[in-house]
DNA sequence: GCGTTCATGTAAATGGTTACATGATTCC
DNA sequence: GGAATCATGTAACCATTTACATGAACGC
């Protein structure tokens, strides 16, 4: 069900082809909200058109078909947003799963992984800050964008929180096993026979 | 693939039955990391046993079968955690999707929803803080828990970030359309002219 | 004895991924 | 003319959800 509304949401911002929507998915939604690839998107667009929630408004080169949201589509989207918030919050996020399970590792393995996470979060943060700076500059210049800026800010705060958490977790893991983090392996003392 | 490792991870903490694992899924993983229900978990456990990554270590009342992770299972889990971090980070999170799409609504609708989100995040935060306090108290008393504390701290920081984001978004939406929000709640003081 | 919780499963349908397939257009 | 990109689709497979199904044990 969610894919349907994700597409309606993207179309509510502006009309686009399946190809373009696939790209917008990759850019704005994939990392935080929802993922889908083209083989799912094309049939779903056909379904939206069949249900009169979207229509083909243009046929261009290379069989390109541009879809636009209809009034019925906009209403369906609004309805879903305003009413559907109550249910259970189910999440699937493999990266987070990995971080949770990391506490099942030996402290040295866990610390090694956490260091990688901290580094990568820092990188992600730097990239997003650049994106946000661009968006803000564009806004200064007059454009009214909304969707992208919200998403970027969300990502920014999420990554910052993750970065902080990973450093907190690393400190905990290191203080739990403050032995040798000098050599990376060489664990000799753990045969407590 | 992820379900397999999620189960191995839970079993790495302690042996449990399919029934108990279903509950642990609901408590610790569902909200942030991964979701699965019993009809998926039972067959997957059978598969783990067939692959010798887990074994039945006890058969109790009511057909209860307790599974434990094997050495091979522990090694498979470690392998996955240490090597699989590179791929694309795909996320499915309906709640976040809804927050992103909210910027397609009329400002008044969006503001109304955001207020709900702010309130709920505050509630979630309060609940988690209580959980964390309990965990920390148990730790003071000697128990060495690891998994649950990491997850709880993660949730805490995540909800805090979401709460902040929602308030930021609300301020933006309200300043974009500062018309009539006088009724509906009773907030009079926010025209800080 | 009756209701609740414990406990496990299977089947049908839906949702999602990966692989296969095709061809037009653009840029060089 | 050849490579890259644009553009759409289908099919087979795997993952997940929902619904159906059963019965033992426990608390009262």
Coordinates of C-alpha atoms in Angstrom, one line a residue, chain A residues 1-3 5-10 12-13 28-37 40 74 77-78 80-107 109-110 112-114 116-117 120 124 136 139 145-155 157-159 161-162 164-165 168-170 172-173 176 185, chain B residues 1-3 5-10 12-13 28-37 40 74 77-107 109-110 112-114 116-117 120 124 136 139 145-155 157-159 161-162 164-165 168-170 172-173 176:
Chain A
X1 CA 0.0 0.0 0.0
X2 CA 2.7 2.4 0.9
X3 CA 4.3 2.5 -2.6
X5 CA 1.1 6.8 -1.7
X6 CA 4.8 7.4 -2.1
X7 CA 4.1 7.7 -5.8
X8 CA 1.1 9.9 -5.3
X9 CA 3.3 12.1 -3.1
X10 CA 6.0 12.5 -5.7
X12 CA 1.7 15.8 -6.0
X13 CA 4.9 17.8 -6.2
X28 CA 14.8 11.6 -1.8
X29 CA 13.0 8.6 -0.3
X30 CA 15.2 5.5 -0.5
X31 CA 17.6 6.3 2.3
X32 CA 15.1 7.3 5.0
X33 CA 11.6 6.5 4.0
X34 CA 10.9 4.0 1.3
X35 CA 12.6 2.0 -1.5
X36 CA 11.3 0.8 -4.8
X37 CA 12.8 0.0 -8.2
X40 CA 7.6 -2.1 -9.3
X74 CA -4.7 14.2 -4.3
X77 CA -3.2 11.0 -0.5
X78 CA -4.6 13.6 1.9
X80 CA -4.2 8.6 3.9
X81 CA -1.9 11.2 5.5
X82 CA -4.5 12.5 7.9
X83 CA -6.0 9.2 9.0
X84 CA -3.5 6.4 8.8
X85 CA -1.0 7.4 11.4
X86 CA -2.4 5.2 14.2
X87 CA -1.3 1.6 13.3
X88 CA 1.8 -0.2 14.5
X89 CA 5.1 1.3 13.4
X90 CA 6.9 -1.4 11.5
X91 CA 10.4 -0.7 10.3
X92 CA 12.8 -2.5 8.1
X93 CA 16.3 -1.1 8.2
X94 CA 19.1 -3.5 7.7
X95 CA 21.8 -1.0 8.7
X96 CA 20.1 -0.5 12.1
X97 CA 19.6 -4.2 12.5
X98 CA 23.3 -4.7 12.1
X99 CA 24.1 -2.1 14.7
X100 CA 21.8 -3.7 17.2
X101 CA 23.3 -7.2 16.7
X102 CA 26.7 -5.8 17.1
X103 CA 26.5 -6.2 20.8
X104 CA 26.6 -10.0 20.3
X105 CA 30.1 -9.7 19.0
X106 CA 33.3 -9.9 21.0
X107 CA 34.1 -6.4 22.3
X109 CA 35.1 -6.9 16.9
X110 CA 32.3 -4.6 18.0
X112 CA 36.2 -2.2 15.2
X113 CA 32.7 -2.0 13.5
X114 CA 31.6 0.9 15.6
X116 CA 33.7 2.3 10.9
X117 CA 30.1 3.4 11.7
X120 CA 30.8 6.8 7.8
X124 CA 27.3 11.2 5.5
X136 CA 19.1 27.0 1.2
X139 CA 15.7 29.2 -1.5
X145 CA 10.9 24.0 -2.6
X146 CA 9.4 22.1 0.4
X147 CA 9.7 18.4 0.1
X148 CA 13.4 18.1 -0.4
X149 CA 14.3 20.5 2.3
X150 CA 12.2 18.6 4.9
X151 CA 13.8 15.4 3.9
X152 CA 17.3 16.8 4.0
X153 CA 16.8 18.3 7.4
X154 CA 15.4 15.0 8.7
X155 CA 18.4 13.1 7.3
X157 CA 19.3 15.3 12.3
X158 CA 19.0 11.5 12.0
X159 CA 22.7 11.1 11.0
X161 CA 21.9 11.4 16.3
X162 CA 23.3 8.2 14.8
X164 CA 26.4 10.5 18.6
X165 CA 25.0 7.1 19.4
X168 CA 28.5 6.6 22.9
X169 CA 28.3 2.9 22.1
X170 CA 32.0 2.8 21.2
X172 CA 30.9 1.8 26.3
X173 CA 32.4 -1.1 24.4
X176 CA 34.0 -2.8 28.9
X185 CA 44.2 -8.8 17.1
Chain B
X1 CA 18.3 -12.7 4.3
X2 CA 18.0 -10.3 7.2
X3 CA 15.5 -12.3 9.1
X5 CA 20.5 -12.9 11.0
X6 CA 18.0 -11.2 13.2
X7 CA 17.1 -14.6 14.6
X8 CA 20.7 -15.6 15.0
X9 CA 21.3 -12.4 16.8
X10 CA 18.5 -13.0 19.3
X12 CA 23.2 -15.4 20.3
X13 CA 22.0 -13.6 23.4
X28 CA 13.4 -4.9 20.8
X29 CA 13.6 -4.9 17.0
X30 CA 10.2 -4.1 15.5
X31 CA 10.2 -0.4 16.0
X32 CA 13.7 0.4 14.8
X33 CA 15.3 -2.4 13.0
X34 CA 13.2 -5.3 11.7
X35 CA 9.8 -6.7 11.8
X36 CA 8.6 -10.3 11.5
X37 CA 5.7 -12.3 12.8
X40 CA 7.7 -16.3 9.2
X74 CA 27.7 -17.7 15.7
X77 CA 26.5 -14.1 12.3
X78 CA 29.9 -12.7 12.9
X79 CA 30.8 -13.0 9.3
X80 CA 27.7 -11.2 8.2
X81 CA 28.2 -8.4 10.7
X82 CA 31.8 -7.8 9.8
X83 CA 31.5 -8.0 6.0
X84 CA 28.1 -7.0 4.8
X85 CA 28.0 -3.3 5.7
X86 CA 28.9 -2.0 2.3
X87 CA 25.7 -2.4 0.1
X88 CA 23.1 0.2 -0.5
X89 CA 21.1 1.3 2.5
X90 CA 17.5 0.6 1.8
X91 CA 14.9 1.6 4.3
X92 CA 11.2 1.0 4.6
X93 CA 9.5 3.1 7.2
X94 CA 6.0 4.1 6.7
X95 CA 5.9 6.6 9.5
X96 CA 8.8 8.5 7.9
X97 CA 7.3 8.3 4.5
X98 CA 4.2 10.0 5.9
X99 CA 6.2 12.8 7.4
X100 CA 8.0 13.4 4.1
X101 CA 4.8 13.5 2.1
X102 CA 3.2 15.8 4.6
X103 CA 4.8 18.7 2.8
X104 CA 2.4 18.1 -0.1
X105 CA -0.6 19.0 2.1
X106 CA -2.1 22.4 2.6
X107 CA -0.1 24.2 5.3
X109 CA -3.4 20.3 7.3
X110 CA 0.4 19.9 7.6
X112 CA -2.2 19.9 12.3
X113 CA -0.4 16.7 11.6
X114 CA 3.0 18.0 12.7
X116 CA 0.3 15.4 16.5
X117 CA 3.8 14.1 15.7
X120 CA 3.5 11.6 20.1
X124 CA 7.5 8.0 23.1
X136 CA 20.3 1.2 34.2
X139 CA 22.8 -2.8 35.6
X145 CA 22.8 -6.7 29.7
X146 CA 24.1 -5.3 26.4
X147 CA 21.7 -5.7 23.5
X148 CA 18.7 -4.1 25.1
X149 CA 20.6 -1.1 26.4
X150 CA 22.1 -0.3 23.0
X151 CA 18.7 -0.5 21.4
X152 CA 17.0 1.7 24.0
X153 CA 19.7 4.3 23.8
X154 CA 19.4 4.3 20.0
X155 CA 15.7 4.7 20.2
X157 CA 18.3 9.6 20.5
X158 CA 16.3 8.8 17.4
X159 CA 13.0 10.0 19.0
X161 CA 16.0 13.9 16.9
X162 CA 12.6 13.3 15.4
X164 CA 13.3 18.3 17.3
X165 CA 12.8 17.9 13.6
X168 CA 11.5 22.7 13.4
X169 CA 9.2 21.6 10.5
X170 CA 6.1 22.9 12.4
X172 CA 8.5 26.4 9.2
X173 CA 5.0 25.5 8.1
X176 CA 4.8 30.0 5.7

